[in-house]
Amino acid sequence: MEEKFHRLIFIPVAAVLFLMIGYQYVCPADSNSCYLRSDGKGIFQRYSSGFQLVYTDPEPDEDLPSRITSRFNFTERDLDRHVDFNIRGDDVMVFLHIQKTGGTTFGRHLVKNIQLERPCDCMPGQRKCTCHRPGRAESWLFSRFSTGWSCGLHADWTELTNCVPVVMNKRDKKSATRNKRNFYYITMLRDPVSRYLSEWKHVQRGATWKTALHMCDGRPPTQDELPACYSGEDWTGVALTDFMSCPSNLANNRQVRMLADLSLVGCYNMTTVSELERGRVLLASAKANLRNMAFYGLTEFQRKTQFLFERTFGLRFIQAFTQINSTRAASVGISEKVRWRIEGLNALDVELYEYAKELFLQRYQHGRQRQHRQERLRRWQEKQHRQRLHRTYLAQLWRGGGAGAGEEQEEVKGLQEEQQEEVATTEDYSSQVVRW
């Protein structure tokens, strides 16, 4: 009886062992040819713009969506952003700084946090840094912290594109007819409601930006074209309702206005075209200019902004960007009714931000997937090289070539040590985040 019981136990145990051995033979541990499917389709995260990010990449990476349901038809050229920025030549990076988009922090990254052959010279107590090219006393960066407000306080796209070439040629004492530069425009955008509230809090503390030029078609706007929202020196202590009630408040749709070509609608003259047509033209212009810029980042995605900048320009930052969510705008409590009104006042900015956010995330996805492909190709090539060395080593051992085999063995060991060192130094990205 006991012998029969042991035979009954042996049969299922043997079957399980047979299946396990067979599975290991068909699907070895280092193979990706076999995997188990589940009914789940990934982790879904919905953003305010209405599209979804679907995470289904077999290699876990929370920052890399494998597919984005797109509302817009972006081309390969739109997604693959890489510029051959020649810092030794005549190329100039131009930072278009929109108020309350995190531009001050990003501007400091540009002058203090990039690995350069000739780092920017930032003297203590001075607002501006000297960012010269290697071997030449010429600036490669046009920004608040390098050249100052040379084209006016918070100059927009209309002002910068007309002013920057003249200013840079004058600074470097070059003739515009003999010198052809490449100007690479970059900027930062922010969620319109958060940006609007942040500007209101800034104005409430006394900011005015009244010295801004707003040059367009060779002249600034008249008082009738751009009437002031307040009387006196500033708008200190303004209530949010009063801030929203001024029809000429430049905080409304500021991001679209500062990225569009204002010449297309008669600059600040509101009588040239209807309000609806004006908004349509400005939005289309802002989208086109943003899409064709060398780079733009989003305040809400600091790590992705850093990744895309580094990939676009081939430059590396010394320290990682920090995501700071505890802003003044975040501390402002508003009702849904007030939020709807702010979104209505900034309807163009809301649509632009949805467009910019989707393009930004698709560029990030495209860049990360290409990076992963390059990494997989590199690892495959290294594996093939190690296998060739190993086969050569075994062949020489078989032929009795001890000395040559010893050299090949040392090379194999060297490759293994390099691989171990690479793994050791590639730490989790978030562990490198340091506020500076």
Coordinates of C-alpha atoms in Angstrom, one line a residue:
M1 CA 0.0 0.0 0.0
E2 CA 2.8 2.4 0.9
E3 CA 4.7 1.5 -2.2
K4 CA 1.6 2.3 -4.3
F5 CA 1.2 5.7 -2.6
H6 CA 4.8 6.6 -3.4
R7 CA 4.2 5.8 -7.0
L8 CA 1.1 8.0 -7.1
I9 CA 3.1 10.9 -5.6
F10 CA 6.1 10.3 -8.0
I11 CA 4.0 10.7 -11.2
P12 CA 2.8 14.4 -10.6
V13 CA 6.2 15.4 -9.2
A14 CA 7.9 14.0 -12.2
A15 CA 5.5 15.7 -14.5
V16 CA 6.1 19.1 -12.9
L17 CA 9.9 18.6 -13.1
F18 CA 9.6 17.7 -16.7
L19 CA 7.6 20.8 -17.5
M20 CA 10.0 23.0 -15.7
I21 CA 13.0 21.6 -17.5
G22 CA 11.2 21.9 -20.8
Y23 CA 10.3 25.5 -20.2
Q24 CA 13.9 26.4 -19.2
Y25 CA 15.0 24.8 -22.4
V26 CA 12.5 26.6 -24.7
C27 CA 12.6 29.9 -22.8
P28 CA 16.0 30.5 -21.1
A29 CA 16.3 33.0 -18.3
D30 CA 18.1 35.6 -20.4
S31 CA 15.6 35.4 -23.3
N32 CA 12.8 37.9 -24.0
S33 CA 11.0 35.5 -26.4
C34 CA 8.6 34.2 -23.7
Y35 CA 6.5 36.2 -21.3
L36 CA 3.2 35.9 -19.6
R37 CA 0.3 38.1 -20.8
S38 CA -2.2 39.6 -18.4
D39 CA -5.5 41.2 -19.1
G40 CA -4.3 44.5 -17.8
K41 CA -3.2 47.1 -20.4
G42 CA -1.0 49.2 -18.3
I43 CA -1.4 52.1 -15.9
F44 CA -3.5 54.9 -17.1
Q45 CA -3.0 58.5 -16.0
R46 CA -5.3 61.2 -17.3
Y47 CA -4.0 64.8 -17.6
S48 CA -6.0 67.9 -17.8
S49 CA -5.5 68.2 -21.5
G50 CA -7.7 65.1 -22.0
F51 CA -5.2 62.6 -23.5
Q52 CA -3.9 59.5 -21.8
L53 CA -0.5 58.1 -21.2
V54 CA -0.4 54.3 -21.4
Y55 CA 2.6 52.6 -19.7
T56 CA 3.3 49.2 -21.3
D57 CA 7.1 49.3 -21.7
P58 CA 8.6 45.9 -20.6
E59 CA 11.4 47.8 -19.0
P60 CA 9.8 49.7 -16.1
D61 CA 10.3 53.4 -16.4
E62 CA 7.7 55.6 -14.9
D63 CA 8.7 58.6 -17.0
L64 CA 8.4 56.8 -20.3
P65 CA 4.9 56.4 -21.8
S66 CA 5.0 53.9 -24.6
R67 CA 2.0 55.4 -26.4
I68 CA 0.2 58.7 -26.4
T69 CA -3.3 59.1 -27.8
S70 CA -2.6 62.2 -29.9
R71 CA -5.0 64.9 -30.9
F72 CA -2.4 66.5 -33.2
N73 CA -0.5 65.1 -36.2
F74 CA 3.1 65.8 -35.3
T75 CA 5.7 64.9 -37.9
E76 CA 9.0 63.1 -37.3
R77 CA 10.7 66.5 -37.7
D78 CA 8.5 67.9 -34.9
L79 CA 9.5 65.1 -32.5
D80 CA 13.1 64.5 -33.2
R81 CA 14.7 67.7 -31.9
H82 CA 18.5 67.9 -32.2
V83 CA 20.6 70.9 -33.1
D84 CA 24.3 71.0 -33.9
F85 CA 25.0 73.9 -31.5
N86 CA 28.4 75.2 -32.3
I87 CA 29.5 77.0 -29.2
R88 CA 32.9 77.7 -30.7
G89 CA 31.4 79.2 -33.8
D90 CA 28.8 81.9 -34.1
D91 CA 25.7 80.1 -32.8
V92 CA 23.7 81.9 -30.2
M93 CA 21.1 80.4 -27.7
V94 CA 18.3 82.9 -27.1
F95 CA 16.2 82.5 -24.0
L96 CA 12.7 84.0 -24.3
H97 CA 11.7 84.5 -20.7
I98 CA 8.0 84.6 -20.0
Q99 CA 7.0 85.9 -16.6
K100 CA 6.2 83.4 -13.9
T101 CA 7.0 80.2 -15.8
G102 CA 10.1 79.2 -13.8
G103 CA 12.3 81.1 -16.2
T104 CA 14.5 82.6 -13.5
T105 CA 15.4 79.1 -12.2
F106 CA 16.0 77.8 -15.7
G107 CA 18.0 80.9 -16.6
R108 CA 20.3 80.2 -13.6
H109 CA 20.7 76.6 -14.8
L110 CA 22.0 78.0 -18.2
V111 CA 24.7 80.1 -16.6
K112 CA 25.7 78.1 -13.6
N113 CA 24.8 74.4 -14.2
I114 CA 26.0 73.4 -17.6
Q115 CA 29.2 71.4 -18.2
L116 CA 31.2 73.6 -20.5
E117 CA 34.8 73.8 -21.7
R118 CA 34.7 77.4 -20.6
P119 CA 32.1 77.8 -17.9
C120 CA 30.3 81.1 -17.4
D121 CA 32.0 83.5 -15.1
C122 CA 29.5 84.5 -12.4
M123 CA 30.9 86.9 -9.8
P124 CA 29.4 87.0 -6.3
G125 CA 27.0 89.9 -5.9
Q126 CA 26.5 90.4 -9.6
R127 CA 23.3 89.5 -11.5
K128 CA 24.9 88.9 -14.8
C129 CA 27.5 86.3 -15.8
T130 CA 30.1 86.4 -18.6
C131 CA 29.4 83.5 -20.9
H132 CA 32.2 83.6 -23.5
R133 CA 33.0 81.0 -26.1
P134 CA 36.2 78.9 -25.7
G135 CA 39.1 81.1 -26.9
R136 CA 36.9 84.1 -27.9
A137 CA 35.5 87.0 -25.9
E138 CA 32.0 86.6 -27.5
S139 CA 28.8 85.5 -25.8
W140 CA 27.0 82.3 -26.9
L141 CA 24.0 83.0 -24.7
F142 CA 21.4 85.7 -24.9
S143 CA 19.5 85.8 -21.6
R144 CA 18.7 87.9 -18.6
F145 CA 21.7 86.4 -16.7
S146 CA 24.2 86.8 -19.5
T147 CA 23.4 89.8 -21.6
G148 CA 20.8 91.4 -19.4
W149 CA 17.5 92.9 -20.8
S150 CA 19.3 94.1 -23.9
C151 CA 16.0 94.0 -26.0
G152 CA 13.8 95.3 -23.2
L153 CA 12.4 93.8 -20.0
H154 CA 10.9 90.4 -20.8
A155 CA 11.0 90.9 -24.5
D156 CA 8.7 88.7 -26.5
W157 CA 9.2 86.8 -29.8
T158 CA 8.2 89.8 -31.9
E159 CA 10.8 92.0 -30.1
L160 CA 13.6 89.4 -29.9
T161 CA 13.6 88.3 -33.5
N162 CA 14.0 91.9 -34.6
C163 CA 16.4 93.0 -31.9
V164 CA 18.8 90.1 -31.1
P165 CA 20.7 89.9 -34.3
V166 CA 21.4 93.7 -34.2
V167 CA 22.4 93.6 -30.5
M168 CA 24.7 90.5 -30.9
N169 CA 26.5 91.9 -33.9
K170 CA 27.0 95.2 -32.1
R171 CA 28.3 93.5 -29.0
D172 CA 30.7 91.3 -30.9
K173 CA 31.6 94.1 -33.4
K174 CA 30.6 92.1 -36.4
S175 CA 29.0 93.2 -39.7
A176 CA 25.5 91.8 -40.3
T177 CA 26.2 91.4 -44.0
R178 CA 29.4 89.4 -43.4
N179 CA 28.3 87.3 -40.5
K180 CA 25.5 84.8 -40.6
R181 CA 24.6 83.4 -37.2
N182 CA 22.3 80.6 -36.1
F183 CA 19.9 81.8 -33.4
Y184 CA 18.4 79.0 -31.4
Y185 CA 15.4 80.2 -29.4
I186 CA 14.3 78.4 -26.2
T187 CA 11.6 79.1 -23.6
M188 CA 9.6 77.7 -20.7
L189 CA 5.8 77.3 -20.4
R190 CA 3.6 76.8 -17.5
D191 CA 0.0 75.7 -16.7
P192 CA -2.0 78.8 -17.5
V193 CA -4.0 78.9 -14.3
S194 CA -1.0 78.5 -12.1
R195 CA 1.0 81.0 -14.1
Y196 CA -1.9 83.6 -13.9
L197 CA -2.2 83.2 -10.1
S198 CA 1.5 83.5 -9.7
E199 CA 1.6 86.7 -11.7
W200 CA -1.3 88.1 -9.7
K201 CA 0.6 87.4 -6.4
H202 CA 3.7 89.0 -7.9
V203 CA 1.8 92.1 -9.0
Q204 CA 0.1 92.2 -5.6
R205 CA 3.5 92.5 -4.0
G206 CA 4.4 95.5 -6.2
A207 CA 5.8 94.2 -9.5
T208 CA 4.8 96.2 -12.6
W209 CA 7.2 95.5 -15.5
K210 CA 6.3 99.0 -16.5
T211 CA 9.7 99.5 -18.2
A212 CA 8.9 96.8 -20.8
L213 CA 9.1 98.2 -24.3
H214 CA 6.5 96.0 -26.2
M215 CA 8.1 97.1 -29.4
C216 CA 6.3 96.0 -32.6
D217 CA 6.7 97.2 -36.1
G218 CA 9.3 99.6 -35.0
R219 CA 7.3 101.4 -32.2
P220 CA 5.8 100.8 -28.7
P221 CA 2.0 100.8 -28.2
T222 CA 0.3 104.1 -27.5
Q223 CA -1.6 104.8 -24.3
D224 CA -4.9 104.2 -26.1
E225 CA -3.7 100.9 -27.5
L226 CA -2.4 99.6 -24.1
P227 CA -4.1 101.6 -21.3
A228 CA -2.8 101.0 -17.7
C229 CA -4.8 98.9 -15.3
Y230 CA -4.0 101.0 -12.3
S231 CA -3.3 104.6 -11.4
G232 CA -0.2 105.4 -9.3
E233 CA 3.2 103.7 -9.1
D234 CA 2.0 100.1 -8.9
W235 CA -0.8 97.8 -8.2
T236 CA 0.2 96.7 -4.8
G237 CA -2.5 94.8 -2.8
V238 CA -4.8 94.3 -5.8
A239 CA -7.6 91.8 -5.3
L240 CA -7.9 88.9 -7.6
T241 CA -11.3 90.1 -8.8
D242 CA -9.9 93.5 -9.7
F243 CA -6.9 91.8 -11.4
M244 CA -9.2 89.8 -13.6
S245 CA -11.5 92.7 -14.4
C246 CA -9.0 94.9 -16.3
P247 CA -9.5 94.2 -20.1
S248 CA -6.0 95.4 -21.0
N249 CA -4.2 93.2 -18.4
L250 CA -1.3 91.7 -20.2
A251 CA -1.4 88.7 -17.8
N252 CA -4.4 87.5 -19.9
N253 CA -3.1 85.0 -22.6
R254 CA 0.4 86.2 -21.9
Q255 CA 2.1 83.1 -23.2
V256 CA 0.4 83.2 -26.6
R257 CA 1.0 86.9 -27.0
M258 CA 4.7 86.6 -26.1
L259 CA 5.2 83.6 -28.5
A260 CA 3.2 84.9 -31.5
D261 CA 4.2 87.3 -34.3
L262 CA 2.2 90.4 -33.2
S263 CA 2.8 92.1 -36.6
L264 CA 0.2 89.7 -38.1
V265 CA -2.6 91.4 -36.2
G266 CA -1.5 95.0 -36.2
C267 CA 0.5 94.7 -33.0
Y268 CA -1.5 96.2 -30.1
N269 CA -4.0 98.0 -32.3
M270 CA -7.2 96.1 -31.5
T271 CA -9.2 97.7 -34.3
T272 CA -7.4 96.1 -37.3
V273 CA -9.1 92.7 -37.0
S274 CA -12.0 91.3 -35.0
E275 CA -11.3 89.8 -31.5
L276 CA -12.1 86.3 -32.7
E277 CA -9.9 86.5 -35.8
R278 CA -7.1 88.1 -33.7
G279 CA -7.2 85.2 -31.3
R280 CA -7.2 82.6 -34.1
V281 CA -4.2 84.2 -35.8
L282 CA -2.2 84.7 -32.6
L283 CA -2.8 81.1 -31.5
A284 CA -1.7 79.7 -34.8
S285 CA 1.4 81.8 -34.9
A286 CA 2.3 80.9 -31.3
K287 CA 1.9 77.2 -32.0
A288 CA 4.1 77.4 -35.1
N289 CA 6.8 79.5 -33.4
L290 CA 6.8 77.1 -30.4
R291 CA 7.0 74.0 -32.6
N292 CA 9.9 75.4 -34.6
M293 CA 11.9 76.6 -31.6
A294 CA 15.0 74.7 -30.9
F295 CA 13.7 73.8 -27.4
Y296 CA 11.0 74.5 -24.9
G297 CA 10.4 73.1 -21.4
L298 CA 7.5 72.8 -19.1
T299 CA 7.6 74.0 -15.5
E300 CA 5.6 71.0 -14.3
F301 CA 8.1 68.5 -15.8
Q302 CA 11.6 69.5 -14.6
R303 CA 13.3 66.1 -15.1
K304 CA 11.8 65.7 -18.6
T305 CA 12.8 69.3 -19.4
Q306 CA 16.4 68.6 -18.4
F307 CA 16.4 65.4 -20.5
L308 CA 15.1 67.1 -23.6
F309 CA 17.4 70.1 -23.3
E310 CA 20.5 67.8 -22.9
R311 CA 19.4 65.7 -25.9
T312 CA 18.6 68.7 -28.1
F313 CA 21.8 70.6 -27.6
G314 CA 24.2 67.8 -26.7
L315 CA 25.1 69.6 -23.4
R316 CA 25.0 68.1 -19.9
F317 CA 24.0 69.7 -16.6
I318 CA 26.1 69.3 -13.6
Q319 CA 23.3 68.8 -11.1
A320 CA 19.8 67.5 -11.7
F321 CA 16.8 69.7 -11.9
T322 CA 14.5 69.8 -8.9
Q323 CA 10.7 69.7 -9.1
I324 CA 9.3 72.2 -6.7
N325 CA 5.5 72.1 -6.3
S326 CA 5.1 74.3 -3.2
T327 CA 4.8 77.6 -5.1
R328 CA 2.8 80.7 -4.2
A329 CA 0.3 79.8 -6.9
A330 CA -0.2 76.3 -5.4
S331 CA -1.1 77.9 -2.0
V332 CA -3.9 80.0 -3.4
G333 CA -7.3 78.5 -2.8
I334 CA -9.9 79.4 -5.5
S335 CA -13.4 78.1 -6.2
E336 CA -14.3 76.3 -9.4
K337 CA -16.2 79.3 -10.6
V338 CA -13.0 81.5 -10.3
R339 CA -11.0 78.8 -12.0
W340 CA -13.4 78.7 -14.9
R341 CA -13.2 82.5 -15.2
I342 CA -9.4 82.4 -15.2
E343 CA -9.5 79.7 -17.9
G344 CA -11.9 81.9 -19.9
L345 CA -9.6 84.9 -19.7
N346 CA -6.7 82.7 -20.7
A347 CA -8.5 80.5 -23.3
L348 CA -5.8 80.9 -25.9
D349 CA -3.1 80.0 -23.3
V350 CA -5.1 77.0 -22.3
E351 CA -5.2 75.7 -25.8
L352 CA -1.6 76.5 -26.4
Y353 CA -0.6 74.7 -23.3
E354 CA -2.5 71.6 -24.2
Y355 CA -0.8 71.6 -27.6
A356 CA 2.6 72.2 -26.0
K357 CA 2.2 69.6 -23.4
E358 CA 1.3 66.9 -25.9
L359 CA 4.2 67.8 -28.2
F360 CA 6.5 67.9 -25.2
L361 CA 5.5 64.5 -23.9
Q362 CA 5.7 63.0 -27.4
R363 CA 9.2 64.4 -27.8
Y364 CA 10.2 63.0 -24.5
Q365 CA 8.7 59.6 -25.4
H366 CA 10.5 59.7 -28.8
G367 CA 13.8 60.6 -27.2
R368 CA 13.6 58.0 -24.5
Q369 CA 12.6 55.2 -26.9
R370 CA 15.5 56.2 -29.2
Q371 CA 17.8 56.2 -26.2
H372 CA 16.7 52.7 -25.2
R373 CA 17.2 51.4 -28.7
Q374 CA 20.7 52.9 -28.7
E375 CA 21.4 51.3 -25.3
R376 CA 20.1 47.9 -26.4
L377 CA 22.3 48.1 -29.6
R378 CA 25.3 49.1 -27.6
R379 CA 24.8 46.2 -25.1
W380 CA 24.2 43.8 -28.0
Q381 CA 27.4 44.9 -29.7
E382 CA 29.4 44.5 -26.5
K383 CA 27.9 41.0 -25.9
Q384 CA 28.9 40.0 -29.5
H385 CA 32.4 41.3 -28.9
R386 CA 32.7 39.4 -25.6
Q387 CA 31.5 36.2 -27.3
R388 CA 34.0 36.6 -30.1
L389 CA 36.8 37.1 -27.6
H390 CA 35.6 34.1 -25.6
R391 CA 35.5 31.9 -28.8
T392 CA 38.9 33.1 -29.7
Y393 CA 40.2 32.3 -26.2
L394 CA 38.7 28.8 -26.3
A395 CA 40.1 28.1 -29.8
Q396 CA 43.6 29.2 -28.8
L397 CA 43.4 27.0 -25.7
W398 CA 42.3 24.1 -27.9
R399 CA 45.3 24.7 -30.2
G400 CA 47.6 25.1 -27.2
G401 CA 48.3 28.9 -27.6
G402 CA 48.7 29.7 -24.0
A403 CA 50.3 33.1 -24.4
G404 CA 47.8 34.4 -26.8
A405 CA 45.0 32.9 -24.8
G406 CA 46.2 34.8 -21.7
E407 CA 46.0 38.1 -23.5
E408 CA 42.5 37.4 -24.7
Q409 CA 41.5 36.3 -21.2
E410 CA 42.9 39.6 -19.8
E411 CA 40.8 41.6 -22.4
V412 CA 37.7 39.6 -21.4
K413 CA 38.3 40.4 -17.8
G414 CA 38.9 44.1 -18.6
L415 CA 35.5 44.3 -20.5
Q416 CA 33.8 42.7 -17.5
E417 CA 35.3 45.2 -15.1
E418 CA 34.2 48.1 -17.3
Q419 CA 30.7 46.8 -17.5
Q420 CA 30.6 46.4 -13.7
E421 CA 31.9 50.0 -13.2
E422 CA 29.3 51.3 -15.6
V423 CA 26.5 49.6 -13.7
A424 CA 27.8 51.0 -10.4
T425 CA 28.0 54.6 -11.6
T426 CA 24.6 54.6 -13.3
E427 CA 22.5 55.2 -10.1
D428 CA 18.9 56.1 -9.9
Y429 CA 18.4 59.5 -11.4
S430 CA 16.3 60.9 -8.5
S431 CA 19.1 60.1 -6.1
Q432 CA 21.2 62.8 -7.8
V433 CA 18.7 65.6 -7.3
V434 CA 20.3 68.4 -5.4
R435 CA 18.8 71.9 -4.9
W436 CA 21.4 74.6 -5.6

